[in-house]
Amino acid sequence: AQSVAQPEDQVNVAEGNPLTVKCTYSVSGNPYLFWYVQYPNRGLQFLLKYITGDNLVKGSYGFEAEFNKSQTSFHLKKPSALVSDSALYFCAVRDDNYGQNFVFGPGTRLSVLP
Amino acid sequence: EPEVTQTPSHQVTQMGQEVILRCVPISNHLYFYWYRQILGQKVEFLVSFYNNEISEKSEIFDDQFSVERPDGSNFTLKIRSTKLEDSAMYFCASIEDPWSSYEQYFGPGTRLTVT
């Protein structure tokens, strides 16, 4: 069965600095990987996905993520953080051996300090 | 831009009562999901629904839960006899076609409070 880990509950970064939110996964088949962001009292908002092709994928709001098959990781990155990026970030995986269902990581709270 | 909508935004109910949470997925989407999230924590899968039947369900989705697509637009989650531990945010999500498009679109959620 698929699983997702986000090893950091909280990430703090100064505005203007690069940010990284980590995600590792475990699947038996090929992974479909996703990042979602959740602002307070809101639903989850899709940021980006990796299905196949280039390992570096670009998404909304200047975010990008790199798929690393050997390390089974899909870390979310942004070159220059904004205070408005402060939110809860979820990594999710779908294992193509296990149908259409998704498993979400526990979430990482990102705080960007002015 | 089309979006998933959910009603009500907040539901307060007494333990043992039945609740129905409603979702309207994006109109051309085919695959539907319910998730719950307790106090801003992990997003937990409840059930997926395709072609008018349950596709998969989690251990959380016991006999107290049911889902239905009563017409061409609504997708409902019913909890027959609510418990205190059912208090959570419930999110509906949909996918256009999971075999060619992959990202889920989430609704804003219904906050369920069981007292």
Short mmCIF file of C-alpha atoms in Angstrom, two decimals:
data_model
loop_
_atom_site.label_atom_id
_atom_site.label_comp_id
_atom_site.label_asym_id
_atom_site.label_seq_id
_atom_site.Cartn_x
_atom_site.Cartn_y
_atom_site.Cartn_z
CA ALA A 1 0.00 0.00 0.00
CA GLN A 2 1.10 3.55 -0.57
CA SER A 3 2.26 5.91 2.17
CA VAL A 4 3.57 9.43 2.47
CA ALA A 5 5.83 11.01 5.05
CA GLN A 6 6.44 14.67 5.71
CA PRO A 7 9.22 14.63 8.25
CA GLU A 8 8.79 18.20 9.44
CA ASP A 9 5.68 19.37 11.28
CA GLN A 10 6.79 22.97 10.98
CA VAL A 11 9.13 24.89 8.70
CA ASN A 12 10.11 28.46 9.44
CA VAL A 13 11.81 30.63 6.86
CA ALA A 14 12.51 34.32 6.48
CA GLU A 15 10.79 36.22 3.71
CA GLY A 16 12.92 36.31 0.59
CA ASN A 17 14.81 33.16 1.50
CA PRO A 18 14.41 29.89 -0.37
CA LEU A 19 12.08 27.35 1.15
CA THR A 20 11.90 23.57 1.04
CA VAL A 21 9.10 21.37 2.34
CA LYS A 22 10.06 17.72 2.35
CA CYS A 23 8.06 14.70 1.25
CA THR A 24 8.97 11.05 0.87
CA TYR A 25 6.72 8.31 -0.34
CA SER A 26 6.37 4.58 -0.62
CA VAL A 27 4.52 2.81 -3.42
CA SER A 28 4.66 -0.55 -5.12
CA GLY A 29 3.90 0.71 -8.59
CA ASN A 30 4.56 4.04 -10.26
CA PRO A 31 3.85 7.11 -8.14
CA TYR A 32 1.65 10.00 -9.06
CA LEU A 33 2.70 12.79 -6.72
CA PHE A 34 0.93 15.98 -5.72
CA TRP A 35 1.29 19.01 -3.53
CA TYR A 36 -1.66 20.84 -2.06
CA VAL A 37 -1.83 23.95 0.07
CA GLN A 38 -4.44 24.75 2.70
CA TYR A 39 -5.03 28.23 4.02
CA PRO A 40 -6.91 28.70 7.30
CA ASN A 41 -10.55 27.64 7.14
CA ARG A 42 -10.25 26.73 3.47
CA GLY A 43 -10.19 23.58 1.37
CA LEU A 44 -7.11 22.10 -0.21
CA GLN A 45 -5.80 23.86 -3.27
CA PHE A 46 -3.79 22.05 -5.93
CA LEU A 47 -0.25 23.35 -6.45
CA LEU A 48 1.49 20.91 -8.75
CA LYS A 49 1.84 17.29 -9.76
CA TYR A 50 4.31 14.78 -11.10
CA ILE A 51 2.94 12.07 -13.34
CA THR A 52 5.74 11.33 -15.76
CA GLY A 53 8.44 13.13 -17.72
CA ASP A 54 10.73 15.83 -16.38
CA ASN A 55 11.67 15.35 -12.77
CA LEU A 56 11.35 19.07 -12.05
CA VAL A 57 7.78 20.24 -12.17
CA LYS A 58 6.58 23.80 -11.86
CA GLY A 59 3.30 24.80 -10.36
CA SER A 60 1.25 27.67 -9.07
CA TYR A 61 2.57 30.72 -7.21
CA GLY A 62 6.21 30.08 -8.14
CA PHE A 63 6.41 26.69 -6.46
CA GLU A 64 8.28 23.78 -7.95
CA ALA A 65 9.04 20.23 -6.89
CA GLU A 66 11.64 17.70 -7.83
CA PHE A 67 10.85 14.03 -8.23
CA ASN A 68 13.73 11.84 -7.11
CA LYS A 69 13.02 8.20 -7.75
CA SER A 70 16.12 6.81 -6.07
CA GLN A 71 15.39 8.73 -2.87
CA THR A 72 11.63 8.32 -3.24
CA SER A 73 11.22 12.00 -2.56
CA PHE A 74 9.19 14.87 -3.94
CA HIS A 75 10.30 17.99 -2.11
CA LEU A 76 8.47 21.26 -2.64
CA LYS A 77 10.61 24.32 -3.23
CA LYS A 78 10.37 28.01 -3.87
CA PRO A 79 13.35 30.29 -4.55
CA SER A 80 12.03 33.26 -2.59
CA ALA A 81 9.40 32.87 0.11
CA LEU A 82 6.58 35.33 0.68
CA VAL A 83 4.72 35.95 3.93
CA SER A 84 1.56 34.99 2.03
CA ASP A 85 3.01 31.50 1.47
CA SER A 86 2.39 30.76 5.15
CA ALA A 87 -0.04 27.85 5.18
CA LEU A 88 -0.36 24.11 5.66
CA TYR A 89 1.16 22.02 2.89
CA PHE A 90 0.19 18.46 2.07
CA CYS A 91 2.01 15.98 -0.10
CA ALA A 92 -0.13 13.23 -1.63
CA VAL A 93 0.57 10.10 -3.64
CA ARG A 94 -1.44 7.81 -5.82
CA ASP A 95 -0.02 4.41 -6.59
CA ASP A 96 -0.92 3.29 -10.08
CA ASN A 97 -1.11 -0.27 -8.74
CA TYR A 98 -3.89 0.68 -6.35
CA GLY A 99 -6.60 2.34 -8.33
CA GLN A 100 -7.72 5.93 -8.07
CA ASN A 101 -7.17 6.66 -4.42
CA PHE A 102 -4.81 9.11 -2.83
CA VAL A 103 -2.90 9.05 0.41
CA PHE A 104 -2.02 12.33 2.03
CA GLY A 105 0.92 13.09 4.24
CA PRO A 106 0.38 14.56 7.70
CA GLY A 107 1.04 18.09 6.53
CA THR A 108 3.78 20.64 7.15
CA ARG A 109 3.01 24.06 8.51
CA LEU A 110 5.07 26.70 6.75
CA SER A 111 5.62 30.01 8.46
CA VAL A 112 7.32 32.76 6.50
CA LEU A 113 8.56 35.46 8.80
CA PRO A 114 8.74 39.06 7.63
CA GLU B 1 -13.49 28.79 -13.12
CA PRO B 2 -15.70 25.87 -12.10
CA GLU B 3 -15.42 24.78 -8.50
CA VAL B 4 -16.63 22.17 -6.07
CA THR B 5 -19.21 23.52 -3.64
CA GLN B 6 -20.28 22.13 -0.29
CA THR B 7 -23.20 22.84 2.00
CA PRO B 8 -23.60 23.64 4.78
CA SER B 9 -20.36 25.35 5.70
CA HIS B 10 -20.94 24.52 9.35
CA GLN B 11 -23.24 21.92 10.88
CA VAL B 12 -23.83 21.50 14.58
CA THR B 13 -25.66 18.38 15.68
CA GLN B 14 -26.28 16.37 18.80
CA MET B 15 -24.75 12.98 19.33
CA GLY B 16 -26.89 10.24 17.85
CA GLN B 17 -28.49 12.46 15.23
CA GLU B 18 -28.24 11.90 11.50
CA VAL B 19 -26.50 14.43 9.30
CA ILE B 20 -26.25 14.79 5.55
CA LEU B 21 -23.38 16.72 4.05
CA ARG B 22 -23.84 17.89 0.50
CA CYS B 23 -21.41 18.44 -2.32
CA VAL B 24 -21.80 19.57 -5.88
CA PRO B 25 -18.76 18.38 -7.86
CA ILE B 26 -17.58 20.07 -11.02
CA SER B 27 -20.10 19.18 -13.68
CA ASN B 28 -17.98 17.11 -16.08
CA HIS B 29 -16.09 15.27 -13.37
CA LEU B 30 -16.50 11.54 -13.03
CA TYR B 31 -14.82 10.43 -9.82
CA PHE B 32 -15.76 11.71 -6.39
CA TYR B 33 -14.25 11.51 -2.93
CA TRP B 34 -14.98 12.31 0.67
CA TYR B 35 -12.20 13.08 3.12
CA ARG B 36 -12.17 14.27 6.68
CA GLN B 37 -9.69 16.36 8.59
CA ILE B 38 -9.69 16.63 12.34
CA LEU B 39 -8.52 19.99 13.74
CA GLY B 40 -6.25 20.93 10.83
CA GLN B 41 -4.41 17.66 11.00
CA LYS B 42 -4.05 14.82 8.56
CA VAL B 43 -6.44 14.54 5.64
CA GLU B 44 -8.03 11.10 5.89
CA PHE B 45 -9.63 9.29 2.99
CA LEU B 46 -13.17 8.08 3.59
CA VAL B 47 -14.61 6.88 0.32
CA SER B 48 -14.41 7.16 -3.43
CA PHE B 49 -17.33 6.91 -5.81
CA TYR B 50 -17.53 6.22 -9.51
CA ASN B 51 -20.25 5.24 -11.89
CA ASN B 52 -22.88 5.44 -9.16
CA GLU B 53 -21.19 3.07 -6.79
CA ILE B 54 -18.54 3.03 -4.14
CA SER B 55 -15.14 2.38 -5.63
CA GLU B 56 -13.11 2.14 -2.44
CA LYS B 57 -13.62 2.92 1.22
CA SER B 58 -11.40 3.19 4.25
CA GLU B 59 -11.70 1.58 7.66
CA ILE B 60 -13.21 4.82 8.92
CA PHE B 61 -16.13 4.42 6.54
CA ASP B 62 -18.14 1.98 8.61
CA ASP B 63 -21.84 1.16 8.57
CA GLN B 64 -22.67 4.55 10.03
CA PHE B 65 -21.60 6.19 6.79
CA SER B 66 -23.19 6.14 3.38
CA VAL B 67 -22.83 8.05 0.15
CA GLU B 68 -25.24 8.77 -2.60
CA ARG B 69 -25.50 10.62 -5.85
CA PRO B 70 -29.23 11.16 -5.89
CA ASP B 71 -29.28 13.20 -9.08
CA GLY B 72 -26.87 14.37 -11.74
CA SER B 73 -25.25 17.01 -9.59
CA ASN B 74 -25.31 16.33 -5.86
CA PHE B 75 -23.02 13.94 -4.00
CA THR B 76 -23.96 13.39 -0.38
CA LEU B 77 -22.35 11.88 2.70
CA LYS B 78 -24.70 10.67 5.38
CA ILE B 79 -23.72 9.84 8.93
CA ARG B 80 -26.55 7.88 10.49
CA SER B 81 -25.86 8.29 14.17
CA THR B 82 -23.18 10.83 14.89
CA LYS B 83 -20.56 10.39 17.58
CA LEU B 84 -18.43 13.00 19.27
CA GLU B 85 -15.39 11.75 17.37
CA ASP B 86 -17.12 12.51 14.06
CA SER B 87 -16.45 16.18 14.72
CA ALA B 88 -14.16 17.24 11.88
CA MET B 89 -13.93 19.09 8.60
CA TYR B 90 -15.36 17.04 5.77
CA PHE B 91 -14.07 17.71 2.28
CA CYS B 92 -15.53 16.61 -0.98
CA ALA B 93 -13.25 16.31 -4.01
CA SER B 94 -13.65 15.37 -7.64
CA ILE B 95 -11.54 14.40 -10.61
CA GLU B 96 -12.49 14.92 -14.21
CA ASP B 97 -11.16 11.58 -15.38
CA PRO B 98 -8.61 9.76 -13.22
CA TRP B 99 -7.21 7.91 -16.17
CA SER B 100 -6.16 11.05 -18.00
CA SER B 101 -6.35 13.91 -15.53
CA TYR B 102 -5.07 13.41 -12.07
CA GLU B 103 -5.48 16.34 -9.75
CA GLN B 104 -8.34 16.47 -7.34
CA TYR B 105 -10.40 19.60 -6.92
CA PHE B 106 -11.54 20.15 -3.36
CA GLY B 107 -14.56 21.91 -1.99
CA PRO B 108 -14.27 24.41 0.86
CA GLY B 109 -15.40 21.83 3.40
CA THR B 110 -18.16 21.40 5.95
CA ARG B 111 -17.25 21.79 9.58
CA LEU B 112 -19.23 19.22 11.55
CA THR B 113 -19.52 19.73 15.28
CA VAL B 114 -21.11 16.97 17.32
CA THR B 115 -22.13 17.93 20.84
#
